[in-house]
Each structure stands twice: as structure tokens, then as C-alpha cells.
């Protein structure tokens, strides 16, 4: 799938966002190494703190389907400055996806591609638990 198609999948998922509290809709589309795509949107709730970001919804959908090898994720929000994954998502993405490519995009067609390691340069991960 081309980056444009992955962004389109994230954009479509964003339309399903459940964001009645923030009004901030986000869509994500995670591609596996084999080329399958799992999309997600943010899902908020009345306690606020139980909210799940679009990135984690996409990832948890994929993990629950038995996927374990990922190549990239597109994240779409309606912001002039492209919206990056939050800190919690960076941690979870790192643990399950490693240094994947992250494609940020907005509704105006602006995009930027970077690696998770540039957003999350000194991660804590399972390696530390073995020491
Ligand atoms: N959100 C995401 O889904 N992904 C991001 O990358 C940033 C933030 C959601 C969480 C919450 O529902 C809303 O955006 C505002 O923080």
C-alpha cells in the first residue's frame, strides 16, 4: 500500500472517532510487514482518563488478530501543525512495533514521515527488565 493509501485509511477511520469531549478527532492506520492494514480512531469516555488514542486502537486491533510484525503507521488529525502520537502511544508502539515509520498527515494534505526513534529517543523497554 502506498503512503497515500495508508493516509486515506487513517483519514477514513478518523470519521468514526468518538470524541464528544475534546472534539479532537484522530485516525490511524497501521500496516503490517505483510501489507495488511488495521485502522483505528480515538475513543473517549465520560471519565476522560479511560480514553484510547487512535494509534492504540489500531495496534490493539492488529495484536488481537494475531499480528506481530509492523512496518508503519499513519496518523491523521485536523491540525495545521501535524499531530504526533502522545507519550503513552509512543511507549506502546515502541514495545510492539519497534522503530517503525510514522506518517503524520492533516486534512489539508500536509504530511511528514519520520521514525519512532526520533520521537522517542531513549525508551524504557523489556530489555531493562532482564538486567
Ligand atoms: N489523541 C489521539 O487519538 N492520538 C494522538 O496522537 C493525540 C491525541 C486523542 C486522544 C483524545 O481523544 C483526543 O485526541 C484529545 O487529546
Coordinates of N, CA and C and ligand atoms in Angstrom, one line a residue:
X1 N 0.9 -1.2 0.0 CA 0.0 0.0 0.0 C 0.9 1.3 0.0
X2 N 0.5 2.2 -0.8 CA 1.3 3.5 -0.9 C 1.0 4.3 0.4
X3 N 2.0 5.2 0.7 CA 1.7 6.1 1.8 C 0.4 6.9 1.7
X4 N 0.1 7.3 0.5 CA -1.2 8.0 0.2 C -2.4 7.1 0.6
X5 N -2.3 5.9 0.3 CA -3.4 5.0 0.6 C -3.5 4.7 2.1
X6 N -2.4 4.6 2.7 CA -2.4 4.4 4.2 C -3.0 5.7 4.9
X7 N -2.6 6.8 4.4 CA -3.2 8.1 5.0 C -4.7 8.1 4.7
X8 N -5.1 7.7 3.6 CA -6.5 7.6 3.3 C -7.3 6.7 4.2
X9 N -6.6 5.6 4.6 CA -7.3 4.7 5.5 C -7.4 5.3 6.9
X10 N -6.3 6.0 7.3 CA -6.4 6.7 8.6 C -7.4 7.8 8.6
X11 N -7.5 8.5 7.5 CA -8.5 9.6 7.4 C -9.9 9.1 7.4
X12 N -10.1 7.9 6.8 CA -11.5 7.3 6.9 C -11.8 6.8 8.3
X13 N -10.8 6.3 9.0 CA -11.0 5.8 10.4 C -11.3 7.0 11.3
X14 N -10.7 8.1 11.0 CA -10.9 9.3 11.8 C -12.4 9.7 11.8
X15 N -13.1 9.4 10.7 CA -14.5 9.8 10.7 C -15.4 9.0 11.7
X16 N -14.8 7.9 12.2 CA -15.5 7.1 13.2 C -15.1 7.5 14.7
X17 N -14.3 8.6 14.8 CA -13.8 9.0 16.1 C -15.0 9.2 17.1
X18 N -14.8 8.8 18.3 CA -15.8 9.1 19.4 C -15.1 10.1 20.3
X19 N -15.3 11.4 19.9 CA -14.6 12.4 20.6 C -15.5 13.5 21.1
X20 N -16.6 13.2 21.8 CA -17.6 14.2 22.2 C -17.0 15.2 23.3
X21 N -16.0 14.8 23.9 CA -15.4 15.7 25.0 C -14.4 16.6 24.5
X22 N -13.5 16.2 23.6 CA -12.5 17.1 23.1 C -12.8 17.6 21.7
X23 N -13.7 17.0 21.0 CA -14.0 17.3 19.6 C -12.7 17.1 18.7
X24 N -11.7 16.5 19.3 CA -10.5 16.3 18.5 C -10.4 14.9 17.9
X25 N -10.7 14.8 16.7 CA -10.8 13.5 16.0 C -9.5 13.1 15.4
X26 N -9.1 11.9 15.7 CA -7.8 11.3 15.2 C -8.1 10.0 14.5
X27 N -7.4 9.7 13.4 CA -7.5 8.4 12.8 C -6.1 7.9 12.6
X28 N -6.0 6.6 12.6 CA -4.7 5.9 12.5 C -4.8 4.7 11.6
X29 N -3.8 4.4 10.8 CA -3.8 3.1 10.0 C -2.4 2.5 10.1
X30 N -2.4 1.3 10.6 CA -1.2 0.6 10.9 C -1.0 -0.5 9.9
X31 N 0.2 -0.5 9.2 CA 0.4 -1.5 8.2 C 1.3 -2.6 8.7
X32 N 1.0 -3.9 8.5 CA 1.9 -5.0 8.9 C 3.0 -5.2 7.8
X33 N 4.0 -5.9 8.2 CA 5.1 -6.2 7.2 C 4.5 -6.9 6.0
X34 N 3.5 -7.7 6.2 CA 2.9 -8.4 5.1 C 1.9 -7.6 4.3
X35 N 1.7 -6.4 4.7 CA 0.8 -5.5 3.9 C -0.6 -5.3 4.3
X36 N -1.0 -6.0 5.4 CA -2.4 -5.9 6.0 C -2.5 -4.5 6.7
X37 N -3.7 -4.0 6.7 CA -3.9 -2.7 7.4 C -5.0 -2.8 8.4
X38 N -4.6 -2.2 9.6 CA -5.6 -2.1 10.7 C -5.8 -0.7 11.1
X39 N -7.0 -0.2 11.0 CA -7.2 1.2 11.3 C -7.8 1.4 12.7
X40 N -7.8 2.6 13.2 CA -8.4 2.9 14.5 C -8.7 4.4 14.6
X41 N -9.6 4.7 15.5 CA -9.9 6.1 15.8 C -9.8 6.3 17.3
X42 N -9.8 7.5 17.8 CA -9.8 7.7 19.2 C -11.2 7.5 19.8
X43 N -11.2 6.9 21.0 CA -12.5 6.5 21.6 C -12.5 7.1 23.0
X44 N -13.3 8.2 23.3 CA -13.3 8.9 24.6 C -14.4 8.3 25.4
X45 N -14.4 8.7 26.7 CA -15.5 8.3 27.6 C -15.6 9.3 28.7
X46 N -16.7 9.2 29.4 CA -17.1 10.3 30.4 C -16.1 10.5 31.5
X47 N -15.3 9.4 31.8 CA -14.3 9.6 32.9 C -13.0 10.2 32.3
X48 N -12.9 10.5 31.0 CA -11.8 11.1 30.3 C -10.6 10.2 30.3
X49 N -10.2 9.8 31.5 CA -8.9 9.0 31.6 C -8.9 7.7 31.0
X50 N -10.0 7.1 30.7 CA -10.0 5.8 30.0 C -10.0 5.9 28.5
X51 N -9.8 7.1 28.0 CA -9.8 7.4 26.6 C -8.6 6.5 25.9
X52 N -8.9 6.0 24.8 CA -7.9 5.3 24.0 C -7.6 6.2 22.7
X53 N -6.4 6.4 22.4 CA -6.0 7.1 21.2 C -6.2 6.2 20.0
X54 N -6.3 6.8 18.9 CA -6.4 6.1 17.6 C -5.3 5.1 17.3
X55 N -4.1 5.5 17.7 CA -2.9 4.7 17.4 C -3.0 3.3 18.2
X56 N -3.4 3.5 19.5 CA -3.5 2.2 20.3 C -4.7 1.4 19.9
X57 N -5.8 2.0 19.5 CA -6.9 1.2 19.0 C -6.5 0.4 17.8
X58 N -5.8 1.1 16.8 CA -5.3 0.3 15.6 C -4.4 -0.8 16.0
X59 N -3.5 -0.5 16.9 CA -2.5 -1.5 17.3 C -3.2 -2.7 18.0
X60 N -4.1 -2.4 18.9 CA -4.7 -3.4 19.7 C -5.6 -4.3 18.8
X61 N -6.2 -3.7 17.8 CA -7.0 -4.5 16.9 C -6.1 -5.5 16.2
X62 N -4.9 -5.0 15.7 CA -4.0 -5.8 15.0 C -3.4 -6.9 15.9
X63 N -3.0 -6.6 17.1 CA -2.5 -7.6 18.0 C -3.5 -8.7 18.3
X64 N -4.8 -8.2 18.5 CA -5.8 -9.2 18.8 C -6.2 -10.1 17.7
X65 N -5.7 -9.7 16.5 CA -5.9 -10.6 15.3 C -4.7 -11.5 15.0
X66 N -3.7 -11.4 16.0 CA -2.6 -12.3 15.8 C -1.4 -11.6 15.1
X67 N -1.5 -10.4 14.7 CA -0.4 -9.7 14.0 C 0.8 -9.4 15.0
X68 N 2.0 -9.4 14.5 CA 3.1 -9.1 15.4 C 4.3 -8.4 14.7
X69 N 4.1 -8.2 13.4 CA 5.2 -7.5 12.7 C 4.7 -6.3 11.9
X70 N 5.2 -5.1 12.3 CA 4.6 -3.9 11.7 C 5.6 -3.1 11.0
X71 N 5.2 -2.4 10.0 CA 6.2 -1.6 9.2 C 5.9 -0.1 9.4
X72 N 4.7 0.4 9.4 CA 4.5 1.8 9.5 C 3.0 2.1 10.0
X73 N 2.9 3.3 10.4 CA 1.6 3.8 10.9 C 1.3 5.2 10.4
X74 N 0.1 5.5 9.9 CA -0.2 6.8 9.5 C -1.2 7.4 10.6
X75 N -1.0 8.6 10.9 CA -1.8 9.3 11.9 C -2.4 10.6 11.3
X76 N -3.7 10.7 11.3 CA -4.3 11.9 10.7 C -5.2 12.7 11.7
X77 N -4.9 14.0 11.8 CA -5.8 14.9 12.6 C -5.9 16.2 11.8
X78 N -6.9 17.0 12.3 CA -7.2 18.3 11.6 C -6.4 19.4 12.3
X79 N -5.1 19.4 12.2 CA -4.3 20.4 12.8 C -3.3 20.9 11.8
X80 N -3.0 22.2 11.9 CA -2.0 22.8 11.0 C -0.6 22.2 11.3
X81 N -0.3 22.2 12.5 CA 0.9 21.5 13.0 C 0.6 20.0 13.1
X82 N 1.3 19.2 12.4 CA 0.9 17.8 12.3 C 0.9 17.2 13.7
X83 N -0.1 16.4 14.0 CA -0.3 15.8 15.3 C 0.6 14.5 15.4
X84 N 1.5 14.4 16.4 CA 2.3 13.2 16.6 C 1.6 12.3 17.7
X85 N 2.0 11.1 17.7 CA 1.5 10.2 18.8 C 1.8 10.7 20.2
X86 N 0.9 10.6 21.1 CA 1.2 11.0 22.5 C 2.2 10.1 23.2
X87 N 2.7 10.5 24.3 CA 3.7 9.8 25.0 C 3.4 8.3 25.3
X88 N 2.1 8.1 25.7 CA 1.7 6.7 26.0 C 1.7 5.9 24.8
X89 N 1.3 6.4 23.7 CA 1.3 5.7 22.4 C 2.7 5.4 21.9
X90 N 3.6 6.4 22.1 CA 5.0 6.2 21.7 C 5.6 5.0 22.5
X91 N 5.3 4.9 23.8 CA 5.8 3.7 24.6 C 5.2 2.4 24.0
X92 N 3.9 2.4 23.8 CA 3.3 1.1 23.4 C 3.7 0.8 22.0
X93 N 3.8 1.8 21.1 CA 4.2 1.5 19.7 C 5.7 0.9 19.8
X94 N 6.5 1.5 20.6 CA 7.9 1.1 20.7 C 7.9 -0.4 21.1
X95 N 7.2 -0.7 22.1 CA 7.2 -2.1 22.6 C 6.7 -3.1 21.6
X96 N 5.7 -2.8 20.9 CA 5.1 -3.8 20.0 C 5.5 -3.6 18.5
X97 N 6.0 -2.5 18.1 CA 6.3 -2.2 16.7 C 7.8 -1.9 16.5
X98 N 8.6 -1.6 17.5 CA 9.9 -1.2 17.3 C 10.0 0.1 16.6
X99 N 11.1 0.3 15.9 CA 11.4 1.6 15.3 C 10.6 1.8 13.9
X100 N 9.3 1.8 14.0 CA 8.5 1.9 12.7 C 8.5 3.3 12.2
X101 N 8.1 3.3 10.9 CA 7.9 4.6 10.2 C 6.6 5.2 10.7
X102 N 6.6 6.5 10.9 CA 5.4 7.2 11.3 C 5.1 8.2 10.3
X103 N 3.9 8.2 9.7 CA 3.5 9.1 8.7 C 2.4 10.0 9.3
X104 N 2.8 11.3 9.5 CA 1.8 12.2 10.1 C 1.1 13.0 8.9
X105 N -0.1 13.2 9.0 CA -0.8 14.0 8.0 C -2.0 14.8 8.6
X106 N -2.4 15.8 7.8 CA -3.6 16.6 8.2 C -4.6 16.6 7.1
X107 N -5.7 17.2 7.3 CA -6.7 17.2 6.3 C -6.4 18.0 5.1
X108 N -5.4 18.9 5.2 CA -5.1 19.8 4.0 C -4.0 19.1 3.1
X109 N -3.7 17.9 3.5 CA -2.7 17.2 2.6 C -1.3 17.3 3.0
X110 N -1.0 18.0 4.1 CA 0.3 18.1 4.6 C 0.8 16.8 5.2
X111 N 2.0 16.4 4.9 CA 2.5 15.1 5.5 C 3.9 15.2 5.9
X112 N 4.3 14.4 6.8 CA 5.7 14.3 7.3 C 6.0 12.8 7.7
X113 N 7.1 12.3 7.3 CA 7.4 10.9 7.6 C 8.7 10.9 8.5
X114 N 8.6 10.2 9.6 CA 9.7 10.1 10.5 C 9.7 8.7 11.1
X115 N 10.8 8.4 11.9 CA 10.9 7.2 12.6 C 10.5 7.4 14.1
X116 N 9.9 6.3 14.7 CA 9.5 6.4 16.1 C 10.7 6.8 16.9
X117 N 11.9 6.3 16.6 CA 13.1 6.6 17.4 C 13.4 8.1 17.5
X118 N 13.0 8.8 16.5 CA 13.3 10.3 16.6 C 12.3 11.0 17.5
X119 N 11.1 10.4 17.7 CA 10.1 10.9 18.6 C 10.3 10.4 20.0
X120 N 11.0 9.2 20.1 CA 11.1 8.5 21.4 C 12.5 8.0 21.5
X121 N 13.5 8.9 21.8 CA 14.9 8.5 21.6 C 15.5 7.7 22.6
X122 N 15.0 7.6 23.8 CA 15.7 6.8 24.9 C 14.6 6.0 25.6
X123 N 14.1 5.0 25.0 CA 13.0 4.3 25.5 C 13.3 3.3 26.7
X124 N 12.4 3.2 27.6 CA 12.5 2.1 28.5 C 11.7 0.9 27.9
X125 N 12.3 -0.2 27.9 CA 11.6 -1.4 27.3 C 12.0 -2.7 28.0
X126 N 11.5 -3.8 27.5 CA 11.7 -5.0 28.2 C 13.1 -5.4 28.5
X127 N 14.0 -4.9 27.7 CA 15.4 -5.2 27.8 C 15.9 -4.8 29.2
X128 N 15.4 -3.7 29.8 CA 15.9 -3.3 31.1 C 15.4 -4.3 32.2
X129 N 14.4 -5.0 32.0 CA 13.9 -6.0 33.0 C 14.7 -7.2 33.1
X130 N 15.6 -7.4 32.1 CA 16.4 -8.6 32.1 C 17.7 -8.4 32.8
X131 N 18.0 -7.1 33.2 CA 19.3 -6.8 33.8 C 19.3 -7.1 35.2
Ligands
LIG1 N1 -5.4 11.6 20.5 C1 -5.2 10.5 19.7 O1 -6.1 9.7 19.4 N2 -4.0 10.4 19.1 C2 -3.0 11.3 19.2 O2 -1.9 11.2 18.6 C3 -3.2 12.5 20.0 C4 -4.4 12.5 20.9 C5 -6.8 11.8 21.0 C6 -7.0 11.4 22.5 C7 -8.2 12.3 22.8 O3 -9.3 11.6 22.5 C8 -8.0 13.5 21.9 O4 -7.2 13.1 20.9 C9 -7.5 14.7 22.6 O5 -6.4 14.5 23.3

